CSV table of C-alpha atoms and ligand atoms in Angstrom, one decimal:
chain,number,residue,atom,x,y,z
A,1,UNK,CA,-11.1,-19.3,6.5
A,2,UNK,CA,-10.9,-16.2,4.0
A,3,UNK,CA,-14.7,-16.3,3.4
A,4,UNK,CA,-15.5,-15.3,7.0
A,5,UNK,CA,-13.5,-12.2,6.7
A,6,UNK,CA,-15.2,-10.2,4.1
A,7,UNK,CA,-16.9,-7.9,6.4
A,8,UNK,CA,-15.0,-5.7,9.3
A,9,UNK,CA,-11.5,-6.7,10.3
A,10,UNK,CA,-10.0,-5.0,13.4
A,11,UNK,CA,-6.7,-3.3,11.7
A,12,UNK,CA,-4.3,-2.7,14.5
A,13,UNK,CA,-5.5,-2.8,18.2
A,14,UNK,CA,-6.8,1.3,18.0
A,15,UNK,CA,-10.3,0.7,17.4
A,16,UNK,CA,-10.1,1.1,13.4
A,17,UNK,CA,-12.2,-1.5,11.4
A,18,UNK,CA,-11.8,-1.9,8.2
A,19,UNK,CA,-12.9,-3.8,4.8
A,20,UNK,CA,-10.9,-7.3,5.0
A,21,UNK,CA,-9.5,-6.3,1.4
A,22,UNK,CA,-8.9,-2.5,0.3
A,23,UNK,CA,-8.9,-1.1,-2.8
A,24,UNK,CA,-5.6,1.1,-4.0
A,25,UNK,CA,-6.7,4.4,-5.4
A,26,UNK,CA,-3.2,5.3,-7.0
A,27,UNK,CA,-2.9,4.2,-10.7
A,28,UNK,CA,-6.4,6.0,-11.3
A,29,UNK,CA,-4.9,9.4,-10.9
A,30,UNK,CA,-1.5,9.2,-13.5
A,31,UNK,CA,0.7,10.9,-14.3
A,32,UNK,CA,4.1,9.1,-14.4
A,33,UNK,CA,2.7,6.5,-11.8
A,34,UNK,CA,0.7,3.2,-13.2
A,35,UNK,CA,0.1,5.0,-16.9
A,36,UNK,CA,-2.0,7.9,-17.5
A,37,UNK,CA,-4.8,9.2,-16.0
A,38,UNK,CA,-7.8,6.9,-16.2
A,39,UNK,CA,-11.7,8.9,-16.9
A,40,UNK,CA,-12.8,10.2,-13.8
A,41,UNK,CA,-16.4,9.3,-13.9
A,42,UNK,CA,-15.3,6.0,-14.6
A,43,UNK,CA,-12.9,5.9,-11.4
A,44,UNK,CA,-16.1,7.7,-9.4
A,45,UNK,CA,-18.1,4.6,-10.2
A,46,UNK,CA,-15.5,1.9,-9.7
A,47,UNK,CA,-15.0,3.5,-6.1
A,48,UNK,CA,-18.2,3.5,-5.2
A,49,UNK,CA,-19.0,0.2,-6.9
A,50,UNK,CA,-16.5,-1.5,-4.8
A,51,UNK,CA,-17.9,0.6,-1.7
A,52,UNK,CA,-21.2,-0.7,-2.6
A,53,UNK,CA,-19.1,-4.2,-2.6
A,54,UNK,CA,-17.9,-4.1,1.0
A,55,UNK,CA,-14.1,-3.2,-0.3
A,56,UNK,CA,-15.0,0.2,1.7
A,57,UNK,CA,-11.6,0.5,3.0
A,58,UNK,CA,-9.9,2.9,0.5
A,59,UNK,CA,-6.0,4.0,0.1
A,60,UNK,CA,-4.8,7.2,-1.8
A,61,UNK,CA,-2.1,9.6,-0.7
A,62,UNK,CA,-1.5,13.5,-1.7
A,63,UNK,CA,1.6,12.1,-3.9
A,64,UNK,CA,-0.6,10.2,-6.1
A,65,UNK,CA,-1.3,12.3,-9.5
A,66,UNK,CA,0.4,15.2,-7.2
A,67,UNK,CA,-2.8,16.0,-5.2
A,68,UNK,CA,-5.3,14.7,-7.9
A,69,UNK,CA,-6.2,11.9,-6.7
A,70,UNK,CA,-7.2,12.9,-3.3
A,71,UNK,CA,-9.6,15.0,-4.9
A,72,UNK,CA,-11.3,12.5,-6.7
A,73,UNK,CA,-11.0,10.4,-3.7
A,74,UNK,CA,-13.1,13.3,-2.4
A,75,UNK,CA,-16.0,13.8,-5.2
A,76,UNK,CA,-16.2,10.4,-5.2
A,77,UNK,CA,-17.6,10.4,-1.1
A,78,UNK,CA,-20.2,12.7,-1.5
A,79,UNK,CA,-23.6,11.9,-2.4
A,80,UNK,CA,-23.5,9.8,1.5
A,81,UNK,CA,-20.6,7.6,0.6
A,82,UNK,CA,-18.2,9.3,3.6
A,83,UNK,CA,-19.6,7.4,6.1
A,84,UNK,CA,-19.4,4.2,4.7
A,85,UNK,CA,-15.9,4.4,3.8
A,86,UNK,CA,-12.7,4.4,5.8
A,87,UNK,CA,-10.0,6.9,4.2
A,88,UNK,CA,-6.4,6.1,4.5
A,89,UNK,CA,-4.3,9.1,3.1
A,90,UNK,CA,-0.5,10.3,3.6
A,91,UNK,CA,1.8,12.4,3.6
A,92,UNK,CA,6.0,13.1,3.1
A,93,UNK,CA,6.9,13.6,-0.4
A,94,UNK,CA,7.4,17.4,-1.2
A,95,UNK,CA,7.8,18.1,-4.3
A,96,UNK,CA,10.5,20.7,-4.7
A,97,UNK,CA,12.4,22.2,-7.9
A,98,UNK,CA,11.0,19.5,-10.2
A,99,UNK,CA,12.3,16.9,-7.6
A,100,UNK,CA,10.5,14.9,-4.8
A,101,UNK,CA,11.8,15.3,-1.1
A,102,UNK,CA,10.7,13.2,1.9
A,103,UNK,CA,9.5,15.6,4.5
A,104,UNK,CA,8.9,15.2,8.3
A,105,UNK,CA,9.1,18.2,9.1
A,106,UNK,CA,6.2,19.3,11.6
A,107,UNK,CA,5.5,22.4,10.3
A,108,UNK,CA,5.4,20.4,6.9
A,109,UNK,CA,3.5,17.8,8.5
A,110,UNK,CA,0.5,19.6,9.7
A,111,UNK,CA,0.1,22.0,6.5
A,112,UNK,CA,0.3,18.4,4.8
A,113,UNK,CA,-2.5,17.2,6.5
A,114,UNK,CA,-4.7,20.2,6.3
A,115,UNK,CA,-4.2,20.5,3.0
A,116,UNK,CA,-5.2,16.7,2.3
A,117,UNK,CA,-8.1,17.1,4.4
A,118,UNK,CA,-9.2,20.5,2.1
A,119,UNK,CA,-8.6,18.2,-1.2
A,120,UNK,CA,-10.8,15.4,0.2
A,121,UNK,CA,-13.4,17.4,1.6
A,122,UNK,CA,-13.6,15.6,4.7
A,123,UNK,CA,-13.0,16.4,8.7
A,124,UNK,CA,-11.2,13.8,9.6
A,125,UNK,CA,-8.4,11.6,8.3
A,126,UNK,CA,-9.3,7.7,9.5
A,127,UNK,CA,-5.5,6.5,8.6
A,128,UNK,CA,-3.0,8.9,8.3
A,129,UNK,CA,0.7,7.9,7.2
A,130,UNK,CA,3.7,8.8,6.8
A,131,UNK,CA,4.2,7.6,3.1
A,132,UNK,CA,8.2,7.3,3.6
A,133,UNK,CA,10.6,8.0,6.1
A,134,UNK,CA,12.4,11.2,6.3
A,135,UNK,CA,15.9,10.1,7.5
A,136,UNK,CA,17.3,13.6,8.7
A,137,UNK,CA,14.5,13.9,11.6
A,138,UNK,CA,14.1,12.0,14.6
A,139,UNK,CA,10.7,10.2,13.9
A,140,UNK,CA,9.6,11.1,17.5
A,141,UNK,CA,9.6,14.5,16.2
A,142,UNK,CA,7.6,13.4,13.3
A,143,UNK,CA,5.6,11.5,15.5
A,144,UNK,CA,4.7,14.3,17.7
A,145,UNK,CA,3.0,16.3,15.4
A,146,UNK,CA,0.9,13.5,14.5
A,147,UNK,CA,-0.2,13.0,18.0
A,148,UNK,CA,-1.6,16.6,18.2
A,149,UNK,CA,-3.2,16.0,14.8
A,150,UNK,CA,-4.8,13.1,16.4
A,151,UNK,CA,-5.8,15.1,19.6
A,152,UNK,CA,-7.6,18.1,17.6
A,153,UNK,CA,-9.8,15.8,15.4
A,154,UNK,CA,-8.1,16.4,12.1
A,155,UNK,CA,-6.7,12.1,12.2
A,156,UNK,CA,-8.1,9.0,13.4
A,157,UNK,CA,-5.4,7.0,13.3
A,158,UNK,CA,-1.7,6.8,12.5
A,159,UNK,CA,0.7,4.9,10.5
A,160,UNK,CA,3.7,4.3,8.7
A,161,UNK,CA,4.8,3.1,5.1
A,162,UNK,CA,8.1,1.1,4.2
A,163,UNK,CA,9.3,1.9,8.1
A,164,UNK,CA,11.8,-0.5,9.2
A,165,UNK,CA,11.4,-2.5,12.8
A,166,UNK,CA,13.2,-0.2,14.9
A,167,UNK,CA,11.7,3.1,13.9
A,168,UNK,CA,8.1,1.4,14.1
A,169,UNK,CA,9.1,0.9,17.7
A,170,UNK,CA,10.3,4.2,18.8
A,171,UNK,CA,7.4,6.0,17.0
A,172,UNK,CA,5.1,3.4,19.1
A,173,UNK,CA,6.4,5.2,22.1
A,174,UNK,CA,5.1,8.5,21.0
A,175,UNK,CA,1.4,7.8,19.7
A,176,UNK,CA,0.3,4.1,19.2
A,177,UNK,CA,0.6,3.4,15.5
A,178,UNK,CA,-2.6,1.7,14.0
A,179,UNK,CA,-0.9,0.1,10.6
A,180,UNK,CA,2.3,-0.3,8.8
A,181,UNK,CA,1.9,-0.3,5.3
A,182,UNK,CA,4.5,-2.2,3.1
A,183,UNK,CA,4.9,-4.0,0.0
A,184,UNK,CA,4.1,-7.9,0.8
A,185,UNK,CA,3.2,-10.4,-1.6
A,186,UNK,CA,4.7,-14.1,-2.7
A,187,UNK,CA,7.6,-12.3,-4.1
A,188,UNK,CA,8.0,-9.9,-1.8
A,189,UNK,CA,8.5,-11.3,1.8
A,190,UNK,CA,12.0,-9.2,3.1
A,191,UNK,CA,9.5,-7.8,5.9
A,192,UNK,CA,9.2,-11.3,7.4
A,193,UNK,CA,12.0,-11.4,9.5
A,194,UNK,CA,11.8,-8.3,11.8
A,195,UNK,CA,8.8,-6.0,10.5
A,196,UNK,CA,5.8,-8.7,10.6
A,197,UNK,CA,6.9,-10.0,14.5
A,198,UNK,CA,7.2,-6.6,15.6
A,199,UNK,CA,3.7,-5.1,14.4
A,200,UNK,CA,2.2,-8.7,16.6
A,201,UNK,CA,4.1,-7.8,19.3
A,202,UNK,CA,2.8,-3.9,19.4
A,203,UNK,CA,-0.6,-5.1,18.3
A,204,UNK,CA,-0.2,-3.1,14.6
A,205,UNK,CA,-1.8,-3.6,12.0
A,206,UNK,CA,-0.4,-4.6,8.8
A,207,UNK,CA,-1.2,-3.3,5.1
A,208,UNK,CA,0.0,-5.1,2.0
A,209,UNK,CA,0.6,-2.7,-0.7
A,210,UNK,CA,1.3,-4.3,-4.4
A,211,UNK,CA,0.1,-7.5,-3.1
A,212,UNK,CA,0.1,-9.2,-6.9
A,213,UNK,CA,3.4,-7.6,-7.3
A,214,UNK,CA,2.1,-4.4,-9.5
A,215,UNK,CA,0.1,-6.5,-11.6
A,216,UNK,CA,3.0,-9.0,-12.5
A,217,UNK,CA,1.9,-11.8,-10.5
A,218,UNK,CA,-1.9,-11.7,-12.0
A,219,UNK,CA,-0.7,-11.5,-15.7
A,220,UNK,CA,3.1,-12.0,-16.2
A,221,UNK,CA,5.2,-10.2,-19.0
A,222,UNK,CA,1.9,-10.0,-20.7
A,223,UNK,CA,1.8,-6.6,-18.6
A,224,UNK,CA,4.9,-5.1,-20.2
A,225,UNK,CA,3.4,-4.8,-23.4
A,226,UNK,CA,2.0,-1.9,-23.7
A,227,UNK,CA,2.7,0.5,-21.0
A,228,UNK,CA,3.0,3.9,-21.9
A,229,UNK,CA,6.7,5.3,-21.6
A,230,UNK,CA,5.3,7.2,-18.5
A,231,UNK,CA,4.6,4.1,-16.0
A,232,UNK,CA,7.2,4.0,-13.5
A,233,UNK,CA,6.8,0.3,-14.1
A,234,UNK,CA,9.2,0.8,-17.0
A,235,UNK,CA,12.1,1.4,-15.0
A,236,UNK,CA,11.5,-1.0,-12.1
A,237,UNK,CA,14.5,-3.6,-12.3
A,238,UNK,CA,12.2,-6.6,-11.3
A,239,UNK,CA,10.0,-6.0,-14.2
A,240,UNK,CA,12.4,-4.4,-16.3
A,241,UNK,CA,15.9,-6.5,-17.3
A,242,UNK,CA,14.7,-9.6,-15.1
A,243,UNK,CA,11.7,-10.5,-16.9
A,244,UNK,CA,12.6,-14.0,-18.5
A,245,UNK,CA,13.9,-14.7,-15.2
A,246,UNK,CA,11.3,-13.6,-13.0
A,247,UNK,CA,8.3,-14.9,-15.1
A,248,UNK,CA,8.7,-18.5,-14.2
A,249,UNK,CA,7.0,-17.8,-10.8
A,250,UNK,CA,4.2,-16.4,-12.4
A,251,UNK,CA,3.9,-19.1,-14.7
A,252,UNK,CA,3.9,-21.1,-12.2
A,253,UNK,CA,1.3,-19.5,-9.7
A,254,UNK,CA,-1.0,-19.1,-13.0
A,255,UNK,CA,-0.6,-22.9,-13.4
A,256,UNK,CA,-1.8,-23.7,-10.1
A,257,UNK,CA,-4.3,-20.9,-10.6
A,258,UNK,CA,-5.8,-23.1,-13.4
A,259,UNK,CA,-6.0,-26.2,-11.6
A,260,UNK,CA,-7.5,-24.5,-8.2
A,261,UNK,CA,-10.2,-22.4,-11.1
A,262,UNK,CA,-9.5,-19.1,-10.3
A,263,UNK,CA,-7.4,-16.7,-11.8
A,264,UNK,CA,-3.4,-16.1,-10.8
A,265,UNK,CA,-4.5,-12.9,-9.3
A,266,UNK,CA,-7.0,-14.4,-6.9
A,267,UNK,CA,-4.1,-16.9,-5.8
A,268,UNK,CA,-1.4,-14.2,-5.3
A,269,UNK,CA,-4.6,-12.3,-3.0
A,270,UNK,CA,-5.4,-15.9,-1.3
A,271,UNK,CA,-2.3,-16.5,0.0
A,272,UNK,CA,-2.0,-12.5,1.6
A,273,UNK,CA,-5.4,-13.3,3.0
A,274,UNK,CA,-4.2,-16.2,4.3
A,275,UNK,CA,-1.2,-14.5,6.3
A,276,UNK,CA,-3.2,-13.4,9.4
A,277,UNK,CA,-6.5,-11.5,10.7
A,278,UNK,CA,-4.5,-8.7,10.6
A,279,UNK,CA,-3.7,-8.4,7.2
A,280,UNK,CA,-5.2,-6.0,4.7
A,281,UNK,CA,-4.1,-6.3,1.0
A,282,UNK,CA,-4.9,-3.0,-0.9
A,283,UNK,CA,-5.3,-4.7,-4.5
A,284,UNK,CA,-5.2,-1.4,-7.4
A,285,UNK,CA,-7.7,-1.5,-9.9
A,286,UNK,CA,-8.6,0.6,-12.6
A,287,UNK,CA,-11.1,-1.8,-13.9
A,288,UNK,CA,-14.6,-3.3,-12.3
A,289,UNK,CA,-13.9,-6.7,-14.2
A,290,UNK,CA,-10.4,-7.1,-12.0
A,291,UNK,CA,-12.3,-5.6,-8.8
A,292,UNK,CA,-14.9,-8.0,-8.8
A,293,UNK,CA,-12.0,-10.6,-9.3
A,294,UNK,CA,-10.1,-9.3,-6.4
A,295,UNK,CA,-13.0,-9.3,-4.3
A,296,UNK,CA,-13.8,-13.0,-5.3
A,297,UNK,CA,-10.3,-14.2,-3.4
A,298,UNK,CA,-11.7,-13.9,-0.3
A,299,UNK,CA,-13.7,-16.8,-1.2
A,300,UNK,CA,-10.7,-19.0,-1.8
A,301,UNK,CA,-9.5,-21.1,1.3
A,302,UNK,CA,-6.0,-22.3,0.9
A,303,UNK,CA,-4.3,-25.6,2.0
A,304,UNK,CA,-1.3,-25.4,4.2
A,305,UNK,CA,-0.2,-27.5,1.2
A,306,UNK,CA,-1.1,-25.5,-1.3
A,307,UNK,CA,0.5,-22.0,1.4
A,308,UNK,CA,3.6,-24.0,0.6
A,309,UNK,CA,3.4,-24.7,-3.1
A,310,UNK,CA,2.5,-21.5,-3.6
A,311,UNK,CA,6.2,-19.8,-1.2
A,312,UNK,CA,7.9,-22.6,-2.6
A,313,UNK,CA,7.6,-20.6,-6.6
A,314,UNK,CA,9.6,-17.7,-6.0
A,315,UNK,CA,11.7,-19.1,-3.0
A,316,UNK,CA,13.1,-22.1,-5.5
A,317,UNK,CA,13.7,-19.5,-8.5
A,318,UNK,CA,15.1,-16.1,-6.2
A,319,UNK,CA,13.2,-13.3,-7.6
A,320,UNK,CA,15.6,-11.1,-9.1
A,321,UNK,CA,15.8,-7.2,-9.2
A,322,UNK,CA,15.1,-4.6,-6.9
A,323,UNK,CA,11.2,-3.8,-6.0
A,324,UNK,CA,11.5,-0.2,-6.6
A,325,UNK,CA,13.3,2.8,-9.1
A,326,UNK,CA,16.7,3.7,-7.4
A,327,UNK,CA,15.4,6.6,-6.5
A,328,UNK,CA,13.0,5.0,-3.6
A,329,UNK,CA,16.4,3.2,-2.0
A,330,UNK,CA,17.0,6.3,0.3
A,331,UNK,CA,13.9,5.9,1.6
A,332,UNK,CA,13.2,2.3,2.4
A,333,UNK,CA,13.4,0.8,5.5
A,334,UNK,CA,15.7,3.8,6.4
A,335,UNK,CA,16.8,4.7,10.4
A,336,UNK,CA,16.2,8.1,11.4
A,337,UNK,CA,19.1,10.0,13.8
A,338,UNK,CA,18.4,9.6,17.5
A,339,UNK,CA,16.5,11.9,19.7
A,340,UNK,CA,19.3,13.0,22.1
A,341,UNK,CA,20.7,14.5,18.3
A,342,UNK,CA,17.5,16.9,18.0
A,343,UNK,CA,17.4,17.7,21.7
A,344,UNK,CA,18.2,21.8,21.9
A,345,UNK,CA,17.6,22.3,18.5
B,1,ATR,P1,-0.2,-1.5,-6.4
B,1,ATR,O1,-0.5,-1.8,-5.0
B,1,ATR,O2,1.2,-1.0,-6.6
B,1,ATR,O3,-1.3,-0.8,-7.2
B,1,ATR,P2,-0.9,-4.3,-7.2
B,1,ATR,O4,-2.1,-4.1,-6.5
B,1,ATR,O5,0.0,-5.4,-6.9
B,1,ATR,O6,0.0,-3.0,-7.1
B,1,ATR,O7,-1.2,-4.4,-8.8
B,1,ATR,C1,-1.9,-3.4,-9.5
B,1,ATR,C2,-1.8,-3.7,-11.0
B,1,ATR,O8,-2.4,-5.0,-11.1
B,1,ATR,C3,-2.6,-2.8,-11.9
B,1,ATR,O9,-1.8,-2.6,-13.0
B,1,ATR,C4,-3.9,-3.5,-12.2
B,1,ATR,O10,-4.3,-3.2,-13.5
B,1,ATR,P3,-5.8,-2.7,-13.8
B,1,ATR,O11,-5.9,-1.3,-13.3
B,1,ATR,O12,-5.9,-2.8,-15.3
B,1,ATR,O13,-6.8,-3.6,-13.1
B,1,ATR,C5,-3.5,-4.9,-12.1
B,1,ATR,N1,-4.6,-5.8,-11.6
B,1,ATR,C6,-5.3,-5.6,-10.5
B,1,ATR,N2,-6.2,-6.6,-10.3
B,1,ATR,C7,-6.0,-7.4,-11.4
B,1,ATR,C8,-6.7,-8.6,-11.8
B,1,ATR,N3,-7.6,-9.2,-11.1
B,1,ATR,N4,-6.2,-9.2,-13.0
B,1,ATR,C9,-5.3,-8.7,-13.7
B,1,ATR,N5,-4.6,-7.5,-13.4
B,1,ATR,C10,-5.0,-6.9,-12.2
């Protein structure tokens, strides 16, 4: 079933097509993200090696190494490699006296986006999102904006990140929106409920960010070795003081891994793949050896079975510890004040 996907997958009922896996940009461009800043010719060549793949479908935003990585997202598509890719971007966090905001702002919005297009050296945005919520602005008024954006040429196509069921449906009323992006994976599956049936029923499209749960799920504590002090995957509770806990479902995933011959990574991507036609898993990589591996679960069908062995590992052992830094709960899933609230402002 997965193996018939690799090429174009209609994300969301706009018109955008897509690669059937992505490839997450952000723990190339450090600092105080997935560890430092990884060589850029190196990252140039990974991109375009996994453009030259078929993965063509690539994610960055102007928060990743504050603005850096959308400009290696843009030296990396010259030399013809624009029109072969599809560019998802995004915009809200402002960084402000040493802190991070989240901005919807339209004034905000649009020098956002003009800004993003100058760092990536490109026309046109294909995906443009609003990376969190800003919870003090009706998101119709965020929303608007985005439609002009849309109608001057600067986006293709808009969506939201970690936006909660009922703002995803009054934003829908302003402009369609192509995708939702939000953390989904085997241990991650609080989007079930409301999120997932509500992007079917508007025809969205759905993006599945961290989908081996930051790299946990493909190599277990083994990963909190030797992080640098500066990955923000230090201070994550989940991988932080719940380890002994939560490593039992990656055991067992890498067990079953073993037996299947592939690799616990390539199971944790399976069963993503496996979640619909329109799902996207944006898999980060710093490294061609793990690309190739990534790409290589496509290949892997999946019992119904083996679906339920594999939800059965961190449903029987309850993950424990929040996804994300404190910091982040503000922003999650967060409501935005009514309309009639802005009205005469
Ligand atoms: P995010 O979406 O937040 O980037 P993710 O895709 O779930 O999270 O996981 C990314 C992490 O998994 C990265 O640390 C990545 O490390 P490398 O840059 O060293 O590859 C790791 N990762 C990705 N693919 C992997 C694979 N096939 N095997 C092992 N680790 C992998």
């Amino acid at each position: 079933m997965a193996s018939e996907r690799v090429s174009g997958l209609k994300l969301g009922s706009q018109g955008l097509v897509v690669s059937a896996q992505g490839l997450g940009c952000m723990s190339m461009s450090g600092s105080g993200f997935f560890g430092p800043p990884k060589p850029e010719p190196d990252m140039i060549n990974l991109i375009r090696h996994a453009i030259d793949s078929g993965v063509t479908f690539l994610d960055t935003s102007d928060f990743y190494g504050f603005n850096t990585n959308e400009i290696l997202i843009g030296k990396t598509l010259k030399d013809g490699y624009r029109e072969k890719a599809q560019i998802a971007t995004k915009f809200g966090y402002r960084p402000i006296d040493g802190k991070v905001e989240v901005c919807g702002d339209p004034a905000y919005v649009r020098s956002a986006c003009e800004a993003s297009l100058k760092r990536l050296d490109i026309d046109c945005i294909d995906l443009y999102y609003a990376h969190r919520i800003d919870t003090s602005i009706p998101i119709e008024i965020t929303m608007g904006e985005l439609k002009k954006l849309v109608e001057e040429g600067k986006v293709k196509y808009i969506g939201l990140s970690e936006a909660c069921a009922s703002t995803i449906r009054r934003a829908h009323t302003v402009h369609p929106i192509t995708a939702v992006q939000n953390e989904w994976s085997l241990w991650t599956r609080d989007l079930e409920d409301e999120i997932i049936p509500t992007c079917r029923e508007l025809g969205i499209g759905i993006v599945s960010y961290s989908p081996i749960g930051k790299g946990f799920l493909a190599q277990g504590p083994k990963l909190l070795e030797n992080l640098p002090e500066i990955d923000v995957r230090k201070r994550m509770p989940r991988l932080t003081n719940h380890v002994e806990h939560n490593k039992i479902i990656f055991e067992q995933v890498n067990e079953m891994a073993t037996r299947k011959g592939c690799t616990a990574a390539q199971l944790a991507l399976a069963w993503v793949h496996h979640q619909g036609t329109d799902v996207v898993p944006i898999p980060g990589t710093t490294k061609l050896e793990n690309l190739h591996q990534n790409i290589g679960a496509l290949s892997i069908n999946l019992t119904p079975e083996e679906i339920a062995k594999l939800e059965s590992f961190a449903f029987d052992v309850i993950v424990k510890g929040e996804r994300h830094v404190s910091m982040q709960r503000t922003w999650i899933y967060s409501e935005t004040p009514p309309l009639s609230s802005w009205e005469g402002n």
